[in-house]
Coordinates of C-alpha atoms in Angstrom, one line a residue:
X1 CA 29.3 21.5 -8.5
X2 CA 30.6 24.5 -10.6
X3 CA 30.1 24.6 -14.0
X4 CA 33.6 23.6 -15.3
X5 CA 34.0 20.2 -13.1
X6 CA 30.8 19.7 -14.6
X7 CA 31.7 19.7 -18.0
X8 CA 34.8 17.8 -17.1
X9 CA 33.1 14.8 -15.5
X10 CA 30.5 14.3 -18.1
X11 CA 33.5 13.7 -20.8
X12 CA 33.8 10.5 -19.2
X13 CA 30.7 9.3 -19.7
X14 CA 29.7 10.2 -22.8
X15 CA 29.9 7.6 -26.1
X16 CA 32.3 7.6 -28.8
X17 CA 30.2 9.8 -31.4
X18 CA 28.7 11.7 -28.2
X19 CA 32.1 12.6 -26.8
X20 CA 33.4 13.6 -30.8
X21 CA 30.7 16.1 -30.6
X22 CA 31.5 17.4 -27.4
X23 CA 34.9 18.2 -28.5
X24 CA 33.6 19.2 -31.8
X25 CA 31.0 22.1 -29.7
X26 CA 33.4 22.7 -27.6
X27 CA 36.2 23.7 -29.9
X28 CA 33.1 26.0 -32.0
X29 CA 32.8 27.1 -28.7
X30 CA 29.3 26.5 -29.0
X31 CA 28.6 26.3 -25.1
X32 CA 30.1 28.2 -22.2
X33 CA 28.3 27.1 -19.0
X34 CA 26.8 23.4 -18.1
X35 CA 23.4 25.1 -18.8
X36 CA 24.2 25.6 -22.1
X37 CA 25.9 22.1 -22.3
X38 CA 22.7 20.5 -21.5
X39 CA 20.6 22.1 -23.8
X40 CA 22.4 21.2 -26.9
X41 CA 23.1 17.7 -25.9
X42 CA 19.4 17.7 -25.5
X43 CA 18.7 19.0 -29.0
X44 CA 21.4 16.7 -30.6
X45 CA 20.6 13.2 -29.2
X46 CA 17.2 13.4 -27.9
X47 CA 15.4 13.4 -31.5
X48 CA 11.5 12.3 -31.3
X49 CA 12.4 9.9 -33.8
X50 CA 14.3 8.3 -30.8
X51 CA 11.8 8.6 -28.1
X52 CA 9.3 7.2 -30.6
X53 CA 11.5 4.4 -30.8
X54 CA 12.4 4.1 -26.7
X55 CA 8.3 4.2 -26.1
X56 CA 8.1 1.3 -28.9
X57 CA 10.3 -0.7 -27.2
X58 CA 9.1 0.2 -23.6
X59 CA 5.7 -1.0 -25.0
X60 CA 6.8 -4.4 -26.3
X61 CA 9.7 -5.3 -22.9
X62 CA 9.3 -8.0 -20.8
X63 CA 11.4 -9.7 -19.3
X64 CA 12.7 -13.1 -20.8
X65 CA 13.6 -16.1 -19.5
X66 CA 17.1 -15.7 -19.5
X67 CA 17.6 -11.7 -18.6
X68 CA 19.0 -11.3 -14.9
X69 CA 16.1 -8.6 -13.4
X70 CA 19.5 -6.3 -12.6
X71 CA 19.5 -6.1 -16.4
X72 CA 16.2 -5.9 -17.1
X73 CA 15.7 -3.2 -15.2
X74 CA 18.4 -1.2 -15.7
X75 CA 16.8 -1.5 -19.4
X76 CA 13.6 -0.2 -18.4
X77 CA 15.3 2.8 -16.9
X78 CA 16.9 3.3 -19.7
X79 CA 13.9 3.5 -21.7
X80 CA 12.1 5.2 -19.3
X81 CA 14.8 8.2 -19.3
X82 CA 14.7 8.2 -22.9
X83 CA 11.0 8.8 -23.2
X84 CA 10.5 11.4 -20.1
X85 CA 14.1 12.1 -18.5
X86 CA 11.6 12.8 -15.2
X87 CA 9.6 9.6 -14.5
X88 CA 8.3 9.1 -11.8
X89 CA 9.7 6.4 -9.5
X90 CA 6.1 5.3 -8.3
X91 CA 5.9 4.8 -12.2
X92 CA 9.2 3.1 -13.0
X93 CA 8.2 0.0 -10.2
X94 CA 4.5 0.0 -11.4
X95 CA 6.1 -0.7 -15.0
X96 CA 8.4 -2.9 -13.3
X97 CA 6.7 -4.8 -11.6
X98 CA 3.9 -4.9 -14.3
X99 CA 6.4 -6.5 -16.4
X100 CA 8.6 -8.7 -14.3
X101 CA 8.6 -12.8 -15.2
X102 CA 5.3 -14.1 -13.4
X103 CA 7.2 -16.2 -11.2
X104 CA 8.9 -13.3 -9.6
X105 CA 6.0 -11.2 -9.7
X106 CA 3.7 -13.2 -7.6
X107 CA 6.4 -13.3 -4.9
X108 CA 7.0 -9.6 -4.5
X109 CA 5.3 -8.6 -1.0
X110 CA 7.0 -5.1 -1.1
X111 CA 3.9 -2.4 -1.8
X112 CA 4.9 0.9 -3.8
X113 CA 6.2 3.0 -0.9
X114 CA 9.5 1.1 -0.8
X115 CA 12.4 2.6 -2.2
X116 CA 13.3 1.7 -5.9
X117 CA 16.3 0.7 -4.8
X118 CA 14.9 -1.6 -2.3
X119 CA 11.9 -2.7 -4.4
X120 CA 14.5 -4.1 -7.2
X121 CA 16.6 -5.9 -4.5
X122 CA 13.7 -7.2 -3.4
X123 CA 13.3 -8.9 -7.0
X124 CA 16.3 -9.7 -7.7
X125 CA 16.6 -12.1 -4.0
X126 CA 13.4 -13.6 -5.3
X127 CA 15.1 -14.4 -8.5
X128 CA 18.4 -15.9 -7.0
X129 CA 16.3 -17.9 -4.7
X130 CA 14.0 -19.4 -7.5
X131 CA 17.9 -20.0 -9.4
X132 CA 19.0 -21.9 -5.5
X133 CA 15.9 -24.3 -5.9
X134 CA 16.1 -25.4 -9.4
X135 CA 20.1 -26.5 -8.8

């Protein structure tokens, strides 16, 4: 992708006080190539006071009762991002798996050389079919 659609597309995704300080860097022009662009985004929003926190929380999540594993894992990548943008995916279903409600956990038969993708579906049909038995 070229450097402009780049910088177009991300606009959408980007917070309320993220996209303020795009417009804000871009208007400086503080940036003039998606390089750039990532760089200074980098300096801006990923603080080590912020990591500090993501690892924190990374430390202390489980999932709970409650929390669909969709959700929970979507919150473990999040984390997981935060801390080291390039985690491993062998790590991200060690962690989840690690930290997965027991009941789910014991049922997983898929080892580690499954796709992420497929390992989390895998979960999350062991969690609608424990949700089928109790109704």
């Amino acid at each position: 992708y070229s450097d402009e659609y780049l910088r177009r597309a991300v606009q959408q995704s980007l917070s309320e006080t993220a996209h303020t300080w795009y417009i804000q860097t871009q208007q400086e022009q503080l940036f003039n190539s998606w390089r750039q662009f990532k760089q200074l985004c980098i300096r801006r929003f990923r603080t080590s006071e912020k990591i500090e926190s993501s690892r924190g929380r990374s430390y202390s999540l489980w999932q709970s009762d409650n929390e669909l594993t969709a959700d929970y894992f979507e919150l473990l990548k999040s984390l997981k991002s935060e801390i080291e943008p390039q985690t491993s995916t062998v790590y991200i279903k060690r962690k989840f798996l690690q930290k997965l409600r027991k009941h789910i956990r014991d049922k997983m038969s898929l080892g580690f050389t499954s796709s992420l993708s497929d390992f989390v579906q895998k979960a999350i049909e062991i969690e609608s079919s424990i949700i089928q038995q109790k109704n």
